[in-house]
mmCIF file of C-alpha atoms and ligand atoms in Angstrom:
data_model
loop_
_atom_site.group_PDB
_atom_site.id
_atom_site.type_symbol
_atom_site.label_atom_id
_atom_site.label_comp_id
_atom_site.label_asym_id
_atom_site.label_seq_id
_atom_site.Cartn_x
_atom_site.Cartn_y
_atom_site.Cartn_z
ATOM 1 C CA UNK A 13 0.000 0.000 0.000
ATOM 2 C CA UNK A 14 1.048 3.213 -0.648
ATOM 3 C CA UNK A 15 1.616 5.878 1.518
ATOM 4 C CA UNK A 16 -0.943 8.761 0.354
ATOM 5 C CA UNK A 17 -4.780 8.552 0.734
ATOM 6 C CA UNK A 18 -5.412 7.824 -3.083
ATOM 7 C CA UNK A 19 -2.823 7.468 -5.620
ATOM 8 C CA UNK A 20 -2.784 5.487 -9.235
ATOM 9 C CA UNK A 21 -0.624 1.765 -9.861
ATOM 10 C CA UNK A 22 0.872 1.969 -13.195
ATOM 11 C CA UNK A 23 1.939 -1.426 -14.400
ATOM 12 C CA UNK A 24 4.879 -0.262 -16.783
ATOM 13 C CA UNK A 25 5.517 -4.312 -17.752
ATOM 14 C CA UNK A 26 1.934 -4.425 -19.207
ATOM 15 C CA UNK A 27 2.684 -1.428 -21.151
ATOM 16 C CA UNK A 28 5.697 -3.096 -21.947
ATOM 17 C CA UNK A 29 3.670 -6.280 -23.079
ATOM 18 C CA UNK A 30 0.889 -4.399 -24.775
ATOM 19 C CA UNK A 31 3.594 -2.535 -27.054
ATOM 20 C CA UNK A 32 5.448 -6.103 -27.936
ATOM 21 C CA UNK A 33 1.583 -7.316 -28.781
ATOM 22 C CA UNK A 34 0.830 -4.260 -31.013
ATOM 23 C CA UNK A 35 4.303 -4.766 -32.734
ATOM 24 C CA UNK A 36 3.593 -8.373 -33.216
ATOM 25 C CA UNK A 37 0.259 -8.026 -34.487
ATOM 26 C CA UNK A 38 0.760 -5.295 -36.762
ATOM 27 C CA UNK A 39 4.423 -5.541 -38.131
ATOM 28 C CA UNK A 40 4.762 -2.403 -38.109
ATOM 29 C CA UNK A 41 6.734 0.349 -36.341
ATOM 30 C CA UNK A 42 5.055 2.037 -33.805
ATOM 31 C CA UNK A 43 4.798 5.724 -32.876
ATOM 32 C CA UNK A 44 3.773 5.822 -29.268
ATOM 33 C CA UNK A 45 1.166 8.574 -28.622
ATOM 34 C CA UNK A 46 1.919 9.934 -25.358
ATOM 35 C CA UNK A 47 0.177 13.356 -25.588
ATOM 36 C CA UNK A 48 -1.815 15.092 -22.149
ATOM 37 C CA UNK A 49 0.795 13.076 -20.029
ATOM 38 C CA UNK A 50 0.234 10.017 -22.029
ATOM 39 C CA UNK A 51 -3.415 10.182 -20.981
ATOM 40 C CA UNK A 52 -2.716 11.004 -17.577
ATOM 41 C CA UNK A 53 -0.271 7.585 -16.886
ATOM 42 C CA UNK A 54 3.205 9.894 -16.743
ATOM 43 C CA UNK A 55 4.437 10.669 -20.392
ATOM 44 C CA UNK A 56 8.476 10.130 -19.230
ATOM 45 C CA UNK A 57 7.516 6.436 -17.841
ATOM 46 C CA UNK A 58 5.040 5.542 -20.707
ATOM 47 C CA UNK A 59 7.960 6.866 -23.483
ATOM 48 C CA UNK A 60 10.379 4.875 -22.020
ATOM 49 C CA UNK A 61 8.567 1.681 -21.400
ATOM 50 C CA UNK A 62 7.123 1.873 -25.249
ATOM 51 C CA UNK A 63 10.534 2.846 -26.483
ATOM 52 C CA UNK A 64 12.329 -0.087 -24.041
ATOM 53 C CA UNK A 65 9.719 -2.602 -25.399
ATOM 54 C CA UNK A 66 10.233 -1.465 -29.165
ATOM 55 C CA UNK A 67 8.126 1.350 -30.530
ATOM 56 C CA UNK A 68 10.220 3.732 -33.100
ATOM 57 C CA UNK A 69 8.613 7.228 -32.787
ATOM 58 C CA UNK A 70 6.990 9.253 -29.871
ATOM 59 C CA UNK A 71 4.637 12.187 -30.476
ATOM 60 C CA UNK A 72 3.001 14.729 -28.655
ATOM 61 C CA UNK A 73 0.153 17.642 -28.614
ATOM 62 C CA UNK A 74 2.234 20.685 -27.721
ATOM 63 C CA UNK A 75 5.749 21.388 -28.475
ATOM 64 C CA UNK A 76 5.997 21.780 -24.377
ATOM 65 C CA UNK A 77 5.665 18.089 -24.168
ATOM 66 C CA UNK A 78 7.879 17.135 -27.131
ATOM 67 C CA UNK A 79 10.433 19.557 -24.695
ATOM 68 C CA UNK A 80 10.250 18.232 -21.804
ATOM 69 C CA UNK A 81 11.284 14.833 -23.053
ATOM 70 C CA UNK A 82 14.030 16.240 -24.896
ATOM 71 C CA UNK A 83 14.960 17.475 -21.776
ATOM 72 C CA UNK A 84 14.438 14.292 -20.208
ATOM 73 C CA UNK A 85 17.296 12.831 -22.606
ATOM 74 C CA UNK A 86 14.648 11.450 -24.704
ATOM 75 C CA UNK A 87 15.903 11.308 -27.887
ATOM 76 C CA UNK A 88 13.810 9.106 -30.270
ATOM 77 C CA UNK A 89 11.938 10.449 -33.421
ATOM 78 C CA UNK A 90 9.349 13.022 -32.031
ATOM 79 C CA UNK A 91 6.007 14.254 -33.569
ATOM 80 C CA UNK A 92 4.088 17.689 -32.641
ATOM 81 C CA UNK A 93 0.852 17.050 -33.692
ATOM 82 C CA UNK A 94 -0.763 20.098 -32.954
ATOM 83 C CA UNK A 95 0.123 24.135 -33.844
ATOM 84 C CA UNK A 96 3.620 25.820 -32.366
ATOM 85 C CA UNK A 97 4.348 29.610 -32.005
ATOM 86 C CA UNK A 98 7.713 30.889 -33.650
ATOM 87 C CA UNK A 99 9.673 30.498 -30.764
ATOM 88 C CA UNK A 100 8.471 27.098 -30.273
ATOM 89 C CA UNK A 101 9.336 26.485 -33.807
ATOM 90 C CA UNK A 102 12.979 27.343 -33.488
ATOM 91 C CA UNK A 103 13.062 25.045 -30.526
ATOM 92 C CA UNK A 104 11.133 22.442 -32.521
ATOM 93 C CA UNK A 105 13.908 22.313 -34.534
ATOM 94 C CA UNK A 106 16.879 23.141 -32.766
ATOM 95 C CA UNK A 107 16.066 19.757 -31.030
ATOM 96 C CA UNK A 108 15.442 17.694 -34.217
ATOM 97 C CA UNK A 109 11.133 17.519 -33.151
ATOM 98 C CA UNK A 110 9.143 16.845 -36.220
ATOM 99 C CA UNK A 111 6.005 19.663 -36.748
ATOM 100 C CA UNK A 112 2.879 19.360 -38.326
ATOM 101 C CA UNK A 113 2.954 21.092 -41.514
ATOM 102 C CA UNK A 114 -1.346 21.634 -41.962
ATOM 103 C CA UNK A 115 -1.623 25.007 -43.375
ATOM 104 C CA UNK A 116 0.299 27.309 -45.853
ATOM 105 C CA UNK A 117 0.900 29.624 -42.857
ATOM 106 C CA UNK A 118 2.879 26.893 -40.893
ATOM 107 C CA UNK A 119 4.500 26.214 -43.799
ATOM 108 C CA UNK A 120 5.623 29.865 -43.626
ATOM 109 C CA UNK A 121 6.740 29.833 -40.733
ATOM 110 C CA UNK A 122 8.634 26.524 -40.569
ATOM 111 C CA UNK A 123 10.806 27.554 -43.437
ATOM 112 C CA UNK A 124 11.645 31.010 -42.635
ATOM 113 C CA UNK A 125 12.752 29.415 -38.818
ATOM 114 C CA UNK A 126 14.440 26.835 -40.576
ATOM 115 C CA UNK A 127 16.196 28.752 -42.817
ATOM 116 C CA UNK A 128 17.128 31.641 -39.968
ATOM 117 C CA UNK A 129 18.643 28.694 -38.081
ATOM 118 C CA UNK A 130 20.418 26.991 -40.794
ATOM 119 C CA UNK A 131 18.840 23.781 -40.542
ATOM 120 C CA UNK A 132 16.057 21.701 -41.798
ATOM 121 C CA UNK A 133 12.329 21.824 -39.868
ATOM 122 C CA UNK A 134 10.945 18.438 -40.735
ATOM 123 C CA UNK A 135 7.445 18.031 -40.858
ATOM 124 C CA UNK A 136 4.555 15.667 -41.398
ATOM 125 C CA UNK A 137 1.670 17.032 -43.776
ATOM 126 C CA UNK A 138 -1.600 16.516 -42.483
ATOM 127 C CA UNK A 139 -4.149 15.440 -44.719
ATOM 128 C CA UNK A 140 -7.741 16.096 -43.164
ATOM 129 C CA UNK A 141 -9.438 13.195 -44.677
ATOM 130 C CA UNK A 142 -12.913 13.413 -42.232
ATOM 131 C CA UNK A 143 -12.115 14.750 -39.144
ATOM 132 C CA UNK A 144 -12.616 18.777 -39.414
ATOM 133 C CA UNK A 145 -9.284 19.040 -37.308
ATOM 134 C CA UNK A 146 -5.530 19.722 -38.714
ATOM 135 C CA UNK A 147 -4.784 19.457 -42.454
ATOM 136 C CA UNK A 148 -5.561 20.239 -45.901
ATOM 137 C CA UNK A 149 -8.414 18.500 -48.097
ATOM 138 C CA UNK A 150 -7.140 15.741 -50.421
ATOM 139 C CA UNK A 151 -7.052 17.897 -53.309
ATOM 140 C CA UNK A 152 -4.755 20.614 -51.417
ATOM 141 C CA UNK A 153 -2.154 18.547 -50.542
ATOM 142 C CA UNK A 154 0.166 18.370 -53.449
ATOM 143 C CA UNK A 155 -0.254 22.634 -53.659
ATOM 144 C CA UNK A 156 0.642 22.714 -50.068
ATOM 145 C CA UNK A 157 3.692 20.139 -50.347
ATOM 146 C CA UNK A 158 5.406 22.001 -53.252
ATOM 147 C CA UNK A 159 4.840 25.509 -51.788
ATOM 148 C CA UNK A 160 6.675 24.168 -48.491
ATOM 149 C CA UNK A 161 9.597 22.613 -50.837
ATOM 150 C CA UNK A 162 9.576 25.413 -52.899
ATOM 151 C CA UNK A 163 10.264 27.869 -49.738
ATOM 152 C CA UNK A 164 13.234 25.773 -48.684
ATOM 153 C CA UNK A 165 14.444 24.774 -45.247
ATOM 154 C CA UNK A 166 11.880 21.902 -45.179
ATOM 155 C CA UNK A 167 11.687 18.398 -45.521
ATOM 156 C CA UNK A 168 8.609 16.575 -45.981
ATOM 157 C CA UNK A 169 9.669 13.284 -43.946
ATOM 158 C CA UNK A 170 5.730 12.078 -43.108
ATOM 159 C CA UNK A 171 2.251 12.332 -44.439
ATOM 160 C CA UNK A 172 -0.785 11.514 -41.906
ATOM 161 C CA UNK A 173 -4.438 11.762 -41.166
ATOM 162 C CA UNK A 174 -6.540 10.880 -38.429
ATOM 163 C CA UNK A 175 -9.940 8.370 -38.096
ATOM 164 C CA UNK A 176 -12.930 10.207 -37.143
ATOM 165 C CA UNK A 177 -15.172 7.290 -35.683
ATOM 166 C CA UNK A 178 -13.309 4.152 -36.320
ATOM 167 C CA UNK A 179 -13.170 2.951 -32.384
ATOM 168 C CA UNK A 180 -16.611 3.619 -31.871
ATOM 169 C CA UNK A 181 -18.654 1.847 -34.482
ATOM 170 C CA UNK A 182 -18.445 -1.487 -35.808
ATOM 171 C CA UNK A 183 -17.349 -1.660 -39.475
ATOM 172 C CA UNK A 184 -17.229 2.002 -39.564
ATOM 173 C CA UNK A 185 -18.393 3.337 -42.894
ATOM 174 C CA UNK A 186 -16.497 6.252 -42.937
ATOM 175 C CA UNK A 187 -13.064 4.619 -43.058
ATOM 176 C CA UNK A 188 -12.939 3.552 -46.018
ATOM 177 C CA UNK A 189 -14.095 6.910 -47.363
ATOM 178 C CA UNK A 190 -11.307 8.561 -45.094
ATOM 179 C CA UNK A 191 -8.749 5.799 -46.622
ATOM 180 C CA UNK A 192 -9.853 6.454 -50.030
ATOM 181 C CA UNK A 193 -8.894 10.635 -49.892
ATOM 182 C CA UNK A 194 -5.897 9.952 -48.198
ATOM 183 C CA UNK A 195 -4.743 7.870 -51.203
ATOM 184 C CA UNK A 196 -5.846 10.645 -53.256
ATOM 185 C CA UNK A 197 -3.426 12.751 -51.772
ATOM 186 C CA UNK A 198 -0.431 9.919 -51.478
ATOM 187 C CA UNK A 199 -0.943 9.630 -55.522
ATOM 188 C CA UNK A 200 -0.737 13.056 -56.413
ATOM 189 C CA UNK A 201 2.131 13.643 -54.928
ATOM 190 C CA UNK A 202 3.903 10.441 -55.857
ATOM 191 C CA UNK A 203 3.006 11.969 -59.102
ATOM 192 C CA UNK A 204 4.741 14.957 -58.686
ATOM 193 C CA UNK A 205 7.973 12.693 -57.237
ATOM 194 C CA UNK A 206 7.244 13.512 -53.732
ATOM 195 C CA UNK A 207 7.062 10.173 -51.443
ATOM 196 C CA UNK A 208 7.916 10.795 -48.425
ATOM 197 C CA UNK A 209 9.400 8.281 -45.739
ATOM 198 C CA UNK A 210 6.260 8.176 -43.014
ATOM 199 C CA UNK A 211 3.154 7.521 -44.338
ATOM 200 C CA UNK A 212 0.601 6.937 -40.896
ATOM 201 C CA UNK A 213 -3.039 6.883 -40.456
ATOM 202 C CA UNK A 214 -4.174 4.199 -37.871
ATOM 203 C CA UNK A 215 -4.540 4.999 -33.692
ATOM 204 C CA UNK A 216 -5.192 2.275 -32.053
ATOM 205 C CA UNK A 217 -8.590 0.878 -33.128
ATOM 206 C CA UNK A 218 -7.142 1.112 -36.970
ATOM 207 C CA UNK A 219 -3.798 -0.418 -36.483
ATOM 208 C CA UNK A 220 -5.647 -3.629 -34.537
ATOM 209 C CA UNK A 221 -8.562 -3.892 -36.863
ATOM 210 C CA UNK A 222 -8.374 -2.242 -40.084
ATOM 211 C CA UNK A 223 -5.156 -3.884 -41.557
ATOM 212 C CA UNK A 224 -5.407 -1.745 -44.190
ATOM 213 C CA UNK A 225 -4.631 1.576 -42.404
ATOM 214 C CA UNK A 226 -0.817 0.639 -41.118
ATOM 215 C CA UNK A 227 1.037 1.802 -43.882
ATOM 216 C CA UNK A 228 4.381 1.970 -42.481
ATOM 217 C CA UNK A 229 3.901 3.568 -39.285
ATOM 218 C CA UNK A 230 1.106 3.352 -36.639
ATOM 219 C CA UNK A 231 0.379 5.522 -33.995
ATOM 220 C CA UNK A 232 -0.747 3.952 -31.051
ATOM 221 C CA UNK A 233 -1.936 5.689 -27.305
ATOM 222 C CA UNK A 234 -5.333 4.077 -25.653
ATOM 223 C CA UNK A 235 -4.154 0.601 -26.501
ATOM 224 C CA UNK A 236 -0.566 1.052 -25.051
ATOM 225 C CA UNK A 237 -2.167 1.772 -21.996
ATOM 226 C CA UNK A 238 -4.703 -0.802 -21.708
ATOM 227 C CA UNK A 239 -7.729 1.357 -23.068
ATOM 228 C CA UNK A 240 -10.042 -0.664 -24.848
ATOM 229 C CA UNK A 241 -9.457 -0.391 -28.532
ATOM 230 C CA UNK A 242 -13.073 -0.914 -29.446
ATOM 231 C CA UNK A 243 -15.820 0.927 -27.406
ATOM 232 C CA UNK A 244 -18.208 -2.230 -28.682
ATOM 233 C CA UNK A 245 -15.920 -5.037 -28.420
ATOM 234 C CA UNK A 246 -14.882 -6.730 -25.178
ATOM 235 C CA UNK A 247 -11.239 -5.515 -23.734
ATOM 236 C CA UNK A 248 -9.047 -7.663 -26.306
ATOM 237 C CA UNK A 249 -7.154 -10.993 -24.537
ATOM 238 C CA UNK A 250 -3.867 -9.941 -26.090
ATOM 239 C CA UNK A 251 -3.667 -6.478 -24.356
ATOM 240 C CA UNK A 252 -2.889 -6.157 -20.377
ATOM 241 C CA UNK A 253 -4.805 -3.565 -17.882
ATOM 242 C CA UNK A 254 -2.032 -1.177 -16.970
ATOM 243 C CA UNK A 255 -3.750 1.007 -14.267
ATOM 244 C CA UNK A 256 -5.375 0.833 -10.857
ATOM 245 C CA UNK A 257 -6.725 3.900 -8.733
ATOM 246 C CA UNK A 258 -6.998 2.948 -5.186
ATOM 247 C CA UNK A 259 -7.861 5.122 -1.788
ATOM 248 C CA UNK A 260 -7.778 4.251 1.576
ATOM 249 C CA UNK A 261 -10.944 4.258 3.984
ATOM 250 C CA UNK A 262 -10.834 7.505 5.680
ATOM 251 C CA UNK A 263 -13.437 6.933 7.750
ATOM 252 C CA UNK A 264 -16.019 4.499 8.790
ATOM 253 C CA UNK A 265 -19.246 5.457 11.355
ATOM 254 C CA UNK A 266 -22.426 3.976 12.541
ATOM 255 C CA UNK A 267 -25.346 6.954 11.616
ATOM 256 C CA UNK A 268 -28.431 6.573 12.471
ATOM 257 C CA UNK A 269 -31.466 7.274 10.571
ATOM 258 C CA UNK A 270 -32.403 10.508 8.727
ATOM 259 C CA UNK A 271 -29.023 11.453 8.542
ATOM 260 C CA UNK A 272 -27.868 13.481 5.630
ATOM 261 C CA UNK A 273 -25.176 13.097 3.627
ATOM 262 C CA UNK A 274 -22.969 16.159 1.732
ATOM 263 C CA UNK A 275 -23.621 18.850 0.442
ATOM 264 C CA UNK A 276 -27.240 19.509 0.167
ATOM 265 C CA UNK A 277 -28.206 16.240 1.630
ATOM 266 C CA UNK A 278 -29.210 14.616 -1.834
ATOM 267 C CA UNK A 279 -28.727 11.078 0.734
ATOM 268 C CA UNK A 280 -30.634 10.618 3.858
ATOM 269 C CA UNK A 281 -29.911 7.643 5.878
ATOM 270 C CA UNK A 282 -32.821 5.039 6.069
ATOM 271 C CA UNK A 283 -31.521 3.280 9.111
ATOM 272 C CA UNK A 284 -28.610 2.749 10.970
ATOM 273 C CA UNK A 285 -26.101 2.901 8.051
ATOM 274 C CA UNK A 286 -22.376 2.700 8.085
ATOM 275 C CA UNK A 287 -21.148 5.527 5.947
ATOM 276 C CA UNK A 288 -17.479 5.747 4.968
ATOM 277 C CA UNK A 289 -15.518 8.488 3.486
ATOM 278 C CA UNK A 290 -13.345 7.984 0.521
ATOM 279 C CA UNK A 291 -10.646 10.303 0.118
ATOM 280 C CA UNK A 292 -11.367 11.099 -3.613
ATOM 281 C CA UNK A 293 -13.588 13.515 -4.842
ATOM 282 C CA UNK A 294 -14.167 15.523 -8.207
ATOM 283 C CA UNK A 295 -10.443 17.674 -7.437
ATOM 284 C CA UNK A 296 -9.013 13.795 -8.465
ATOM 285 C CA UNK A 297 -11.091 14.046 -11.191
ATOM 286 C CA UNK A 298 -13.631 11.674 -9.939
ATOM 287 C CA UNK A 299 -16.917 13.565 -11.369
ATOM 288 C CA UNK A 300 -19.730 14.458 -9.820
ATOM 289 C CA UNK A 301 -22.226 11.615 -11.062
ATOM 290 C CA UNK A 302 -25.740 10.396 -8.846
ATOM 291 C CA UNK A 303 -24.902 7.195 -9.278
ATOM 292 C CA UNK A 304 -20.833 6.493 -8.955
ATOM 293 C CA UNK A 305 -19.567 2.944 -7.035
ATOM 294 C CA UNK A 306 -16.217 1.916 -6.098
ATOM 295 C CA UNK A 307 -15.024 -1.456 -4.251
ATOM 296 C CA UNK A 308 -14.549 -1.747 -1.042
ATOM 297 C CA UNK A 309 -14.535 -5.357 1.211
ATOM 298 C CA UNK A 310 -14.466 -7.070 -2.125
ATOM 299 C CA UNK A 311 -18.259 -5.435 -2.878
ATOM 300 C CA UNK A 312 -19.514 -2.847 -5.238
ATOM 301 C CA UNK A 313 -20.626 -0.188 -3.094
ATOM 302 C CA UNK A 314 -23.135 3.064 -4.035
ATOM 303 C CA UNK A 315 -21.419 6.568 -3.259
ATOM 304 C CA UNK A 316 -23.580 8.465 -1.639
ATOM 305 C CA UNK A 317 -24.576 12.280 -1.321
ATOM 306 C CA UNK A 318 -22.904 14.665 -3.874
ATOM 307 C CA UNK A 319 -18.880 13.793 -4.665
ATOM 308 C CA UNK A 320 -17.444 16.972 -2.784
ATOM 309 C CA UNK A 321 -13.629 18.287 -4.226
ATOM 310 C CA UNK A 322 -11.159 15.964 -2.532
ATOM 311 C CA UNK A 323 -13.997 13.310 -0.849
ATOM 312 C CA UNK A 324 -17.040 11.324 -1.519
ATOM 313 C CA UNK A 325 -18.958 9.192 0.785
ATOM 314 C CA UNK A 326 -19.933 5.284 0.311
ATOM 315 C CA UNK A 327 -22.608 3.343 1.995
ATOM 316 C CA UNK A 328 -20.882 0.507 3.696
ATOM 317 C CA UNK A 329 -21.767 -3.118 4.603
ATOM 318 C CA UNK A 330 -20.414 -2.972 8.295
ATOM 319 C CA UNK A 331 -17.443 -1.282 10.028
ATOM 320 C CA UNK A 332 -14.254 -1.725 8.607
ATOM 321 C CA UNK A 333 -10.507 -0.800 9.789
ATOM 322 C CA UNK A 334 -9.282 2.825 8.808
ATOM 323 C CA UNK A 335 -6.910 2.331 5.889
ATOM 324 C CA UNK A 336 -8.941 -0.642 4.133
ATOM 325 C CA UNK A 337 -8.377 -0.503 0.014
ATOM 326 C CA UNK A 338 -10.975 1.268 -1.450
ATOM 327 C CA UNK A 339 -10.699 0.574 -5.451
ATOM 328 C CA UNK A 340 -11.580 3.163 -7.933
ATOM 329 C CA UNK A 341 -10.450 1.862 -10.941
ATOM 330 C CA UNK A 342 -9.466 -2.077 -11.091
ATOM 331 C CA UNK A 343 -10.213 -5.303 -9.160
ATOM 332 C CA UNK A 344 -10.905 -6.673 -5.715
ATOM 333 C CA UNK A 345 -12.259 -9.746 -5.294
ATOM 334 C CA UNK A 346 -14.811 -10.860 -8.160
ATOM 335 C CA UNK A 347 -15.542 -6.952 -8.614
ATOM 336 C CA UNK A 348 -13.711 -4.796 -11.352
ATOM 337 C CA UNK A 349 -14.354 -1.034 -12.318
ATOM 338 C CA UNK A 350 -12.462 -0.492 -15.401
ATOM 339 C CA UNK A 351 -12.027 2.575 -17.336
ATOM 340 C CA UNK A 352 -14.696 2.008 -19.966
ATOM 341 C CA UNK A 353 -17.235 1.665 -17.147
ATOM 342 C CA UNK A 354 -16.328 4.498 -15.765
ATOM 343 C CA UNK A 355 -16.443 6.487 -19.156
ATOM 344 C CA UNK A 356 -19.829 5.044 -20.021
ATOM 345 C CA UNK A 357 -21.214 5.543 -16.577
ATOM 346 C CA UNK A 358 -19.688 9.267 -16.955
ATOM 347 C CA UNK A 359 -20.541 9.909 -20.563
ATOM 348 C CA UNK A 360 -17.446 10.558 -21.766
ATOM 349 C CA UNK A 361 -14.829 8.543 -23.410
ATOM 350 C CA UNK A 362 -11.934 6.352 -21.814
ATOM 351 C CA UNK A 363 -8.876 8.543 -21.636
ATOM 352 C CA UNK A 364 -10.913 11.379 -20.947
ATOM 353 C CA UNK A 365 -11.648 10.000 -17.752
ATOM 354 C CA UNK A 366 -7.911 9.077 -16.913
ATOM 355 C CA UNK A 367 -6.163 12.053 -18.395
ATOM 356 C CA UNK A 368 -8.550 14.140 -15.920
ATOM 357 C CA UNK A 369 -7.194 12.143 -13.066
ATOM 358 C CA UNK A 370 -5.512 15.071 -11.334
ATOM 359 C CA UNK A 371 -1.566 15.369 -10.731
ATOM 360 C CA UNK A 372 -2.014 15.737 -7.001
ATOM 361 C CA UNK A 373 -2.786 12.003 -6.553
ATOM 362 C CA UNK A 374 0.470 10.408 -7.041
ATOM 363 C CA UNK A 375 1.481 7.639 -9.901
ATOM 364 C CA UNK A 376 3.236 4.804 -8.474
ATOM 365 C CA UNK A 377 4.852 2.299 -11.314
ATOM 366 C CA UNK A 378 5.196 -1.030 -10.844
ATOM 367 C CA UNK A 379 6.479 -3.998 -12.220
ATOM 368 C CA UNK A 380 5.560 -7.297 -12.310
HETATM 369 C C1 LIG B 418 -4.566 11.049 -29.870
HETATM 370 C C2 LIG B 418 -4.161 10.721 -31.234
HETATM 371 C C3 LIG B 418 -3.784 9.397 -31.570
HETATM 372 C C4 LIG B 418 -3.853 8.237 -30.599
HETATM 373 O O1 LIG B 418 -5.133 7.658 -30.596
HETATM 374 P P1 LIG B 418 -5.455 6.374 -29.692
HETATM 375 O O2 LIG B 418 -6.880 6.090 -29.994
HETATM 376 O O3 LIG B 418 -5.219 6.777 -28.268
HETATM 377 O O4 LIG B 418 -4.543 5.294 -30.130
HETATM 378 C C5 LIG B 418 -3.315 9.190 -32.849
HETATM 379 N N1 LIG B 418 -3.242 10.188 -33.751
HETATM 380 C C6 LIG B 418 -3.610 11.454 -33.467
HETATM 381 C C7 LIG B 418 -3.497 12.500 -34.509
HETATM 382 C C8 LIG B 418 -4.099 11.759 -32.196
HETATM 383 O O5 LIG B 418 -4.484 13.009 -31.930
#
């Protein structure tokens, strides 16, 4: 047990084992997404343990992140995926970072930063294919590839685009659609005699079930870290559950009827009821939902009265020792609350609910 009130269990070997599964099953190199902390699980510990276990690239949302693993001694191939300011952009490549080249203007900018500095800014077009995000239609892309060329100081080492629905429904429809305009834009400029190295479409859902989509480079997050690929498919046999979020009973009491509970008293005892207080509340990033559970005694048990910032109460079978495990996330007994329950239950998707998990409740990595 840990010695905090709540803190997360990474399991860096089942990261280890999901990347060597991913590898396996796709043959192909893997760029380990490991944006937003890498979903909350500790970007530094998730980029080593994917690099460690085989996975070629890393990349990132902000050039902050790509930064501070530089800094880290991180060296491996690095992608920005999202927009940098000129400073940033120097930076980005002063220490070799790969950018996002999605719009004439960051093409503008890349090259005159690249040029001021004497070096090459190499960049990844972005091809929006069906997602309204980064990138240039299909039918833009060569235009926007020669421009960049044409201004010097760039190299064009990887052409991507991003799935809009493909882990959420089954045979999505719109894949094939997406895969179709990105090979649009791969032809025209293989017609022109631009190829370039990195061509990478799948996350995770794509590179485990749409064969298809790999290319020569997949980019990989929820899967890594034992998200469930699929929102309708079962949690695949082949991957490992990396993370458990546990508390420990803060307190346990006998109240007697007609007692309320939290703020507002949405929860008036009924009886004598044993009420204990978790030490998690929505500051941790566990939301404010009527109807949240966690494990505790090896039983599901209802939290009652509103989830207050840094506690939550739970309605208890009998009195139990200070300190027992309460289990937010994982398995006691023949109970488990995984992450996909929890994102269902909250409405939201999976890493939204463990990339909210807030940075005062400490990571602990294991091994096993
Ligand atoms: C977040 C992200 C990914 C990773 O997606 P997963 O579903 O977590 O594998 C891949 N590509 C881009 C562009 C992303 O923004």
């Amino acid at each position: 047990m840990a010695d905090c009130p709540t803190w997360l269990e990474i399991n860096l070997s089942a990261i280890e084992h999901n990347t060597h599964q991913i590898l396996q099953r796709t043959g192909v190199p893997i760029m380990a997404v490991v944006k937003a902390d890498a979903y909350g699980y500790g970007a530094e510990k998730v980029a080593r343990a994917a690099l460690s276990a085989g996975a070629t690239w890393l990349a990132v949302a902000r050039f902050s992140e790509a930064l501070a693993l530089r800094q880290l001694g991180i060296m491996a191939p690095l992608l920005v995926f999202g927009m940098v300011t000129p400073p940033e952009a120097d930076a980005a490549i002063f220490h070799n970072v790969s950018l996002t080249l999605y719009s004439q203007e960051a093409a503008e900018l890349y090259a005159a930063r690249a040029r001021a500095l004497g070096k090459k800014a190499r960049v990844h077009l972005k091809v929006d294919t069906g997602m309204g995000r980064f990138g240039v239609l299909e039918e833009d892309a060569l235009f926007l590839a020669k421009q960049a060329l044409e201004l010097g100081g760039i190299e064009i080492e990887g052409i991507y685009s991003h799935f809009a629905n493909i882990d959420s429904i089954p045979k999505d429809p719109l894949a094939p659609i997406q895969l179709r305009r990105f090979q649009v834009a791969l032809e025209s400029l293989r017609d022109a005699g631009i190829d370039p190295l990195w061509k990478h479409f799948s996350n995770s859902a794509a590179a485990l079930g749409y064969p298809e989509t790999r290319f020569n480079l997949v980019r990989v997050g929820a899967a890594l870290l034992g998200i469930k690929p699929f929102y309708f498919e079962p949690f695949p046999d082949y991957l490992r559950r990396v993370v458990n979020w546990k508390a420990q009973l803060a307190s346990c009491r006998l109240l007697p009827p007609g007692w309320g509970i939290s703020y507002g008293h949405d929860y008036i005892t009924q009886r004598d009821e044993v009420i204990g207080v978790v030490p998690i509340g929505y500051g941790d990033g566990f939301r404010r939902h009527p109807t949240n559970e966690v494990l505790v005694d090896g039983l599901r048990v209802p939290v009652v009265g509103r989830v207050c910032v840094d506690l939550c109460m739970v309605r208890l079978t009998r009195l139990l020792p200070l300190g027992s495990e309460v289990i937010i996330l994982g398995e006691q007994g023949h109970e488990s609350i995984f992450i996909e329950n929890l994102a269902s239950r909250w409405g939201t998707s999976q890493a939204a609910v463990t990339t909210a998990i807030h940075q005062r409740v400490p990571r602990i990595y294991i091994r096993d």
